[in-house]
PDB file of C-alpha atoms in Angstrom:
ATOM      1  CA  UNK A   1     -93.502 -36.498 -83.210  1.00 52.00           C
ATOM      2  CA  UNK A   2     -92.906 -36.204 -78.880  1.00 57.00           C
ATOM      3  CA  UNK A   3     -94.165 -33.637 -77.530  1.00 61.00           C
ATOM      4  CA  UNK A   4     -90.937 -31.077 -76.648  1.00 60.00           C
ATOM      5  CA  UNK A   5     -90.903 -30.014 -73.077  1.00 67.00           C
ATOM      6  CA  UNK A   6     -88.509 -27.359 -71.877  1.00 66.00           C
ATOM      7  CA  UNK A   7     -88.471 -25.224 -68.067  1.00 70.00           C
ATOM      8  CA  UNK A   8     -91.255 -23.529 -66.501  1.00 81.00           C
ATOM      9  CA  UNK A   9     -90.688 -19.757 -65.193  1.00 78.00           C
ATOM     10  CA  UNK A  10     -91.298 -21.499 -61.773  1.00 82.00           C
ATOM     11  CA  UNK A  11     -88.889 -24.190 -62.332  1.00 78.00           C
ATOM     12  CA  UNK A  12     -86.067 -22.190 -63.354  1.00 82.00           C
ATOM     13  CA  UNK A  13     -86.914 -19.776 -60.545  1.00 83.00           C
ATOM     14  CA  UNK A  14     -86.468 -22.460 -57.759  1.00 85.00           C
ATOM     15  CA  UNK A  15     -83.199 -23.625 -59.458  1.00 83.00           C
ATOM     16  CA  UNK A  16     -81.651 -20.433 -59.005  1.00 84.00           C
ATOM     17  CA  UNK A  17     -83.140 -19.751 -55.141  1.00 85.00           C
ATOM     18  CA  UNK A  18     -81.556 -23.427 -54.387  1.00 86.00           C
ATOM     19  CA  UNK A  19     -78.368 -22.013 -56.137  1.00 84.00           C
ATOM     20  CA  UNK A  20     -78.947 -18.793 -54.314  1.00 83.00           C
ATOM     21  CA  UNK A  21     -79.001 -20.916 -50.946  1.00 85.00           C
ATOM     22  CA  UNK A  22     -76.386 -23.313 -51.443  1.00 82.00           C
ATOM     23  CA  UNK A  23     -73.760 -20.105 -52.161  1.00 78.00           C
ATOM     24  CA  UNK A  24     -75.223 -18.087 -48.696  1.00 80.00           C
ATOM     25  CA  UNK A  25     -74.156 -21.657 -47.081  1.00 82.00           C
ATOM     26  CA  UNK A  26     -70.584 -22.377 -48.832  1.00 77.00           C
ATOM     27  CA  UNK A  27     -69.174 -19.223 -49.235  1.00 76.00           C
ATOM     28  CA  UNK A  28     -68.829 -17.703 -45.565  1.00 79.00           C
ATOM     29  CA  UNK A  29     -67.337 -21.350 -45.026  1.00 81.00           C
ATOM     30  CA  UNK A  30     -64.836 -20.726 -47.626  1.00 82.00           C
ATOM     31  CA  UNK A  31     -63.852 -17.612 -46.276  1.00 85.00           C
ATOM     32  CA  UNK A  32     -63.956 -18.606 -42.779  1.00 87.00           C
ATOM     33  CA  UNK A  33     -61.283 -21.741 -43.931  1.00 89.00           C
ATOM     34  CA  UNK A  34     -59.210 -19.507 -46.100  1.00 89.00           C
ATOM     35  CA  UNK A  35     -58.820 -17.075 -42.408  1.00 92.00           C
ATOM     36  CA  UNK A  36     -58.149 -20.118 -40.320  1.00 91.00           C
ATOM     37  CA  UNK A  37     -55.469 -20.983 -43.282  1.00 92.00           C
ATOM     38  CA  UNK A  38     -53.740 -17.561 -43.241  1.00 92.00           C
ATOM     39  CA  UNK A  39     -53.875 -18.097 -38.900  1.00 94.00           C
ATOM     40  CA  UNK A  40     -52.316 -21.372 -39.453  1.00 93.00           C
ATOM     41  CA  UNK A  41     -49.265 -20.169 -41.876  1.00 92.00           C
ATOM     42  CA  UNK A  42     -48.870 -17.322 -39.462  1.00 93.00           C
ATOM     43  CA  UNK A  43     -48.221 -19.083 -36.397  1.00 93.00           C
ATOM     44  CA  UNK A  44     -46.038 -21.809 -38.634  1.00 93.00           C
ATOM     45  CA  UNK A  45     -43.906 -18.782 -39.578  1.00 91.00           C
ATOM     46  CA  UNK A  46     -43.145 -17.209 -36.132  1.00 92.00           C
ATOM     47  CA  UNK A  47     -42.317 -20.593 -35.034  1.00 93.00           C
ATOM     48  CA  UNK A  48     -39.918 -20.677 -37.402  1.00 92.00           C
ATOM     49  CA  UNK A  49     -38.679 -17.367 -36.954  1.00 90.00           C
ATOM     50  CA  UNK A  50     -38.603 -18.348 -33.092  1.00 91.00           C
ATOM     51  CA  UNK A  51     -36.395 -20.992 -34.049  1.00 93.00           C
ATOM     52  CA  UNK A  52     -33.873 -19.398 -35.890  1.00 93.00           C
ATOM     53  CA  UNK A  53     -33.702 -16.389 -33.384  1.00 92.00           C
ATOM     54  CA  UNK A  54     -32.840 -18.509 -30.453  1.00 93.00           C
ATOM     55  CA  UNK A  55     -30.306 -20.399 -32.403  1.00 94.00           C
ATOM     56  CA  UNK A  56     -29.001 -16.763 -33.400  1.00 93.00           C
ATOM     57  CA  UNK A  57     -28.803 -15.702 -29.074  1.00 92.00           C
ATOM     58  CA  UNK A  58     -27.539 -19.288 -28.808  1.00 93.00           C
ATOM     59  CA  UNK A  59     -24.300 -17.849 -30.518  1.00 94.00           C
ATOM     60  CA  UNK A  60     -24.890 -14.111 -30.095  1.00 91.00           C
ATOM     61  CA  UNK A  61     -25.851 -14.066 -26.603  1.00 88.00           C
ATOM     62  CA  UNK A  62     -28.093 -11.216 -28.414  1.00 86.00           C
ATOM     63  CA  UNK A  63     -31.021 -11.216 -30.707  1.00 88.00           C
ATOM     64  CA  UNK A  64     -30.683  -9.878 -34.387  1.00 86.00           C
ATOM     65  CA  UNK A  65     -31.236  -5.657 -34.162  1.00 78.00           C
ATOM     66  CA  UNK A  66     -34.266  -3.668 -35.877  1.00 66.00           C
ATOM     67  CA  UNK A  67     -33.501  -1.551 -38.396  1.00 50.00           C
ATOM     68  CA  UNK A  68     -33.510   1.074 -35.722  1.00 44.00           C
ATOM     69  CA  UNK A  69     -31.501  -0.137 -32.719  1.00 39.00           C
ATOM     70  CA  UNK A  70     -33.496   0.505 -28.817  1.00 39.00           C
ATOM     71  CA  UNK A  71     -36.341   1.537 -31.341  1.00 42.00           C
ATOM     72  CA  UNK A  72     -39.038   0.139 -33.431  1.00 45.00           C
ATOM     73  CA  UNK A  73     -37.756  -1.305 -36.442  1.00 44.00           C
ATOM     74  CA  UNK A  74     -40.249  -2.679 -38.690  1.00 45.00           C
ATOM     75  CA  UNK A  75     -39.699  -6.127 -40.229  1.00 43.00           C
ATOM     76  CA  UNK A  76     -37.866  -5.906 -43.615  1.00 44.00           C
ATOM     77  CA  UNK A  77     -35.080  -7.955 -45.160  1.00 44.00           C
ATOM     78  CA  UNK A  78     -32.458  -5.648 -43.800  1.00 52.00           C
ATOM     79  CA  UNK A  79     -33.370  -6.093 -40.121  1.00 61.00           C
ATOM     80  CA  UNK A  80     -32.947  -9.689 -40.270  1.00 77.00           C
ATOM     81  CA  UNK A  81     -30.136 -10.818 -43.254  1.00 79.00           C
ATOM     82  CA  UNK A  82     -27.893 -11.843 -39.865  1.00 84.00           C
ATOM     83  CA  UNK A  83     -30.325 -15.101 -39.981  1.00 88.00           C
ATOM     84  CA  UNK A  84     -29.368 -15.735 -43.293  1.00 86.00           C
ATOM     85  CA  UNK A  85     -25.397 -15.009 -43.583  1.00 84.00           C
ATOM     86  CA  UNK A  86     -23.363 -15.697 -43.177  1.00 87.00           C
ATOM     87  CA  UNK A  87     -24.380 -18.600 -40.956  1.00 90.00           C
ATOM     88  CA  UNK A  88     -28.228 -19.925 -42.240  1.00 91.00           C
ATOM     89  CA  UNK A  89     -30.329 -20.051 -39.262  1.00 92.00           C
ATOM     90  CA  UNK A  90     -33.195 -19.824 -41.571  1.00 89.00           C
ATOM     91  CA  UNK A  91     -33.382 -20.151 -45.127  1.00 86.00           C
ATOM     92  CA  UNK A  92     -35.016 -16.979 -45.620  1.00 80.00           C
ATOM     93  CA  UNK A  93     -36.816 -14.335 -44.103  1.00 74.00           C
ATOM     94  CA  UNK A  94     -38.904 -13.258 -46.900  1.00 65.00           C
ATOM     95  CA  UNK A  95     -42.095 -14.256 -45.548  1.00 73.00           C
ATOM     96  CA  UNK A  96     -45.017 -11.958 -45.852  1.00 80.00           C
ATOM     97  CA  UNK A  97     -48.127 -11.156 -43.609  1.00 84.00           C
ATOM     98  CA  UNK A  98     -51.101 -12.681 -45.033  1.00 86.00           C
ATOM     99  CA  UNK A  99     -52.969  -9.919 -42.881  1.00 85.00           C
ATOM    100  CA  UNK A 100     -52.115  -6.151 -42.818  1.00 65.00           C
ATOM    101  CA  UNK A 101     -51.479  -3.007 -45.329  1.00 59.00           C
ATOM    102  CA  UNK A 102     -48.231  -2.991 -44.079  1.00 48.00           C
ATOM    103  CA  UNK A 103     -45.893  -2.226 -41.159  1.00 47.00           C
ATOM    104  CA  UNK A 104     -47.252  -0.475 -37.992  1.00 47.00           C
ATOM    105  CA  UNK A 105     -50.259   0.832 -40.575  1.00 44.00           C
ATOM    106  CA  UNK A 106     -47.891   1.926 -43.117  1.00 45.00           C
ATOM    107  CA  UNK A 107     -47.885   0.770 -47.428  1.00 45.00           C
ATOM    108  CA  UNK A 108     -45.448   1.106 -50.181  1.00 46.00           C
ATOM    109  CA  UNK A 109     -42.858  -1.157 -51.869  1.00 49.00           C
ATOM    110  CA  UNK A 110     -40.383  -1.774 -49.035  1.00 48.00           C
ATOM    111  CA  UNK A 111     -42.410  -2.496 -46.240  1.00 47.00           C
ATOM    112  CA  UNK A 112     -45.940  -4.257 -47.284  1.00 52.00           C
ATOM    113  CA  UNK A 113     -47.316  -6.635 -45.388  1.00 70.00           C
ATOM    114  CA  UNK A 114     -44.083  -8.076 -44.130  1.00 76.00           C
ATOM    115  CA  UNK A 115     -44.283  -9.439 -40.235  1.00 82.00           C
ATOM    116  CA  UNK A 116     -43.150  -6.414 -37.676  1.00 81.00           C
ATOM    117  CA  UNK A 117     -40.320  -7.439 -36.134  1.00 84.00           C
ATOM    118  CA  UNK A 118     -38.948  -5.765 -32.803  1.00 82.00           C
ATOM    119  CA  UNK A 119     -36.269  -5.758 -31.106  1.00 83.00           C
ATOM    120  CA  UNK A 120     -36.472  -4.927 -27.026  1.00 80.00           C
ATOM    121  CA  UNK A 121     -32.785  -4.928 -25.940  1.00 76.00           C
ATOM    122  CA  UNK A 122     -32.232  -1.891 -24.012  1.00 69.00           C
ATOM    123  CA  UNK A 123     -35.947  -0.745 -23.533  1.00 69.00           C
ATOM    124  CA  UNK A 124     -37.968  -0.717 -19.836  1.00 63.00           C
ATOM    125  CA  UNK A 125     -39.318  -3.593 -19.028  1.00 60.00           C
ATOM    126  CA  UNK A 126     -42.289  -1.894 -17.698  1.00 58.00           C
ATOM    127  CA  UNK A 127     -43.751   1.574 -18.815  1.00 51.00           C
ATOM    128  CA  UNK A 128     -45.827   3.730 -16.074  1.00 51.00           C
ATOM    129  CA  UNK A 129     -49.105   3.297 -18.446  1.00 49.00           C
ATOM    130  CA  UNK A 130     -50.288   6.607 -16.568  1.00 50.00           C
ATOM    131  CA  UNK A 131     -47.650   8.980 -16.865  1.00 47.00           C
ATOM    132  CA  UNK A 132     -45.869   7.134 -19.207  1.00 49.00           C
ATOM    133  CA  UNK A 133     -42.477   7.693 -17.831  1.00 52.00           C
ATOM    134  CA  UNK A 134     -39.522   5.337 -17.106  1.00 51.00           C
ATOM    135  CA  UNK A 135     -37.883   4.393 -12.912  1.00 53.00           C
ATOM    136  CA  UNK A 136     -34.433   4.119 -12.668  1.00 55.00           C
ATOM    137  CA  UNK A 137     -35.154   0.483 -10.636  1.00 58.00           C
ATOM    138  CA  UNK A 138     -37.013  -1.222 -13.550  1.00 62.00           C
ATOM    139  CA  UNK A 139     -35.055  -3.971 -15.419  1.00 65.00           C
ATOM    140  CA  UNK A 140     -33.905  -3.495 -18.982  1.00 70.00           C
ATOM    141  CA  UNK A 141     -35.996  -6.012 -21.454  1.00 75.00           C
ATOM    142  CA  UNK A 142     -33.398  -8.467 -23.826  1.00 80.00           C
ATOM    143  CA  UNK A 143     -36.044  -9.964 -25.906  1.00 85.00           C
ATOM    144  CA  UNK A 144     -38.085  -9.335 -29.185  1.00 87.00           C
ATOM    145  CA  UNK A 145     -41.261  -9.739 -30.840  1.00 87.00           C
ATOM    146  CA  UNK A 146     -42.934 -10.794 -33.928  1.00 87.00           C
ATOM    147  CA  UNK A 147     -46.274  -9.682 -35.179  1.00 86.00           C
ATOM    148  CA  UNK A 148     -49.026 -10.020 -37.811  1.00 89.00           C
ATOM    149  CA  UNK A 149     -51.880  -7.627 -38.247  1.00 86.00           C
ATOM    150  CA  UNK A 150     -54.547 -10.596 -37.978  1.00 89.00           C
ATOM    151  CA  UNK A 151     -57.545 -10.827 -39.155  1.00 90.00           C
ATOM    152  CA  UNK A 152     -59.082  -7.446 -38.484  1.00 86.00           C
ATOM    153  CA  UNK A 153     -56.114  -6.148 -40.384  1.00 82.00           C
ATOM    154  CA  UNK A 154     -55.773  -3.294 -37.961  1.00 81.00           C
ATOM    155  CA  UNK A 155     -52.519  -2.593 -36.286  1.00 78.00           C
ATOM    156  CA  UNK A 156     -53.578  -3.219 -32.384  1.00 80.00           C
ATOM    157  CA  UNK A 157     -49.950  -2.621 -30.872  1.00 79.00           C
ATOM    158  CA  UNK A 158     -49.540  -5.694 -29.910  1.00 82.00           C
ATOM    159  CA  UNK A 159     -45.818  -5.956 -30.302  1.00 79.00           C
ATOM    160  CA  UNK A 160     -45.500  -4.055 -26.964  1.00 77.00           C
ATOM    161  CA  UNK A 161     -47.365  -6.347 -24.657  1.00 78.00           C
ATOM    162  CA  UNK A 162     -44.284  -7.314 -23.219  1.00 76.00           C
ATOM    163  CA  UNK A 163     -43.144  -4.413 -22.389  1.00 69.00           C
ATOM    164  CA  UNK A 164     -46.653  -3.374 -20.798  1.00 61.00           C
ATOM    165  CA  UNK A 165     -47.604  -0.155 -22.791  1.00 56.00           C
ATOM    166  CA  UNK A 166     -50.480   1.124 -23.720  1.00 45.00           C
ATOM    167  CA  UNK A 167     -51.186   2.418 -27.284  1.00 42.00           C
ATOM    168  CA  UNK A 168     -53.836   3.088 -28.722  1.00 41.00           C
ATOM    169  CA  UNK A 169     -54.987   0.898 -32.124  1.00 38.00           C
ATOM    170  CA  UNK A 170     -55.973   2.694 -35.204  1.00 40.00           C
ATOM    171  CA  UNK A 171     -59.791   2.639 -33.461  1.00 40.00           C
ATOM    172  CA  UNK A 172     -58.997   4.196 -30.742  1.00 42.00           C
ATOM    173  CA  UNK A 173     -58.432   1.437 -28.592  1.00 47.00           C
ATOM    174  CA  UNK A 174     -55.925  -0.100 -26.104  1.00 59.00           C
ATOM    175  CA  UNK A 175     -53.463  -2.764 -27.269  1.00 74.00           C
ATOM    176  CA  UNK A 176     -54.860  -5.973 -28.060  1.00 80.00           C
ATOM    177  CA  UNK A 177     -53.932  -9.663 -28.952  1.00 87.00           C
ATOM    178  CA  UNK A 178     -55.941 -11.770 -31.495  1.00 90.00           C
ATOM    179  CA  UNK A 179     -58.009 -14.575 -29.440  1.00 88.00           C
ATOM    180  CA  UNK A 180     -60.473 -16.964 -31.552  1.00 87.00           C
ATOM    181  CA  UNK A 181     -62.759 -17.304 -28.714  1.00 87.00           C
ATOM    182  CA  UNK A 182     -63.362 -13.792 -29.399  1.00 88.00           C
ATOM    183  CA  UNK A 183     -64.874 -14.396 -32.795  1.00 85.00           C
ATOM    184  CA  UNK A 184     -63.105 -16.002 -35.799  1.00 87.00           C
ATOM    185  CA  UNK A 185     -62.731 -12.236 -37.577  1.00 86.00           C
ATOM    186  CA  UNK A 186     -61.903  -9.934 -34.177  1.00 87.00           C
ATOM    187  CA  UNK A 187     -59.759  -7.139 -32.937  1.00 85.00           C
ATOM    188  CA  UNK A 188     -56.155  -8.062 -32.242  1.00 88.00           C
ATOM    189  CA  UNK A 189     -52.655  -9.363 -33.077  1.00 90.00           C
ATOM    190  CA  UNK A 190     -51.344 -12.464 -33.414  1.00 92.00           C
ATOM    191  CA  UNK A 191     -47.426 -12.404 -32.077  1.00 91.00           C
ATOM    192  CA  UNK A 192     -44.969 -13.872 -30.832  1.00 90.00           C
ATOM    193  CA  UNK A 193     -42.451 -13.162 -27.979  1.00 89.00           C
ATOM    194  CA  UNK A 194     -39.074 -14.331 -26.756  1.00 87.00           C
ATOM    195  CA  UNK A 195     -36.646 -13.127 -24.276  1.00 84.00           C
ATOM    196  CA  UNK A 196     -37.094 -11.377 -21.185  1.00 73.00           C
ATOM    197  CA  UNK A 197     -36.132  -8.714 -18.738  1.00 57.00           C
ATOM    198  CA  UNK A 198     -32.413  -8.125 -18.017  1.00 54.00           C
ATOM    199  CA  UNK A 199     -31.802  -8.653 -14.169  1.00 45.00           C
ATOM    200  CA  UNK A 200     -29.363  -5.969 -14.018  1.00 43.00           C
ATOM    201  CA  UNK A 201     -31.466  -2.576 -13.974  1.00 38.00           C
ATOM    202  CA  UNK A 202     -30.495   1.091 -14.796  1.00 37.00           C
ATOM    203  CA  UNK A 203     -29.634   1.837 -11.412  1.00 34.00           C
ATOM    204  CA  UNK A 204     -27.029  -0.794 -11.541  1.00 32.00           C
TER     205      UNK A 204
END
């Protein structure tokens, strides 16, 4: 009869450290592609939605309103049917945020992890970031903005960049965009603008 041989202690040992090693290498890559994915279906959305909401001022000559109109509305079916019926700018706007617990920090039912969508029309286009209070000779913004949480899934405030206020984020912070160079998994939101500042101002 052969002589059975099976695994030493020490063989099976390095087996599972060369196992061990292999995972520490493949699965921070696998989470590091599975971010850049969620980046890359974020910015594919808000082009989309950019799309449709230009087509929508095309024929408006106004953006779709927030569910709140001069305020912040957050992103839910209801602030945005008009790019649906009854003409179909976009085929829906159903589209979730791959990043976030939900709008501007909030969670339930309604309002999870949809996009934040904004509408400006009617707000100053600049904001004293001191005394926070509003001149009669600054321009009235006609515009809007679309935002994910990003990858910190934080909400950073950066759906009022345009409008140049400060806020703070849910650390503390000032308002901030999401920038790779910054680190793959960093502080920020990723958005979107479009519009601008009305030329005719308060003071007429």
């Amino acid at each position: 009869m052969g002589k059975k041989t099976a695994f030493t202690l020490i063989e099976l040992l390095i087996v599972v450290a060369i196992i061990g090693i292999l995972a520490a290498i493949a699965v921070p890559n696998f989470l590091n592609a599975q971010i850049r994915a969620k980046i890359g279906r974020v910015r594919a959305d808000h082009r989309a939605f950019t799309v449709a909401l230009e087509a929508y001022f095309v024929d408006h000559n106004e953006y779709p309103w927030g569910v709140f109109p001069n305020q912040v509305g957050g992103y839910t079916t209801a602030s945005l049917t008009n790019l649906t019926t009854p003409v179909s700018y976009i085929s829906s706007v159903m589209q979730e945020d791959p990043f976030g617990e939900g709008t501007f920090g909030q969670s339930g039912p309604s309002n999870k992890k949809f996009y934040v969508y904004v509408n400006y029309n009617g707000l100053w286009a600049r904001i004293d970031t001191a005394a926070q209070t509003h001149f009669k000779n600054w321009p009235y913004f006609k515009g809007y903005g679309m935002t994910s949480f990003g990858p910190d899934d934080l909400d950073s405030g950066g759906v009022w960049a345009p409008l140049n206020y400060r806020v703070g984020s849910r650390r503390g912070g000032d308002l901030a965009l999401y920038a790779p160079s910054n680190g793959l998994i960093s502080l920020g939101d990723i958005c979107r603008y479009g519009g601008g500042a009305n030329l005719v101002t308060a003071g007429g």
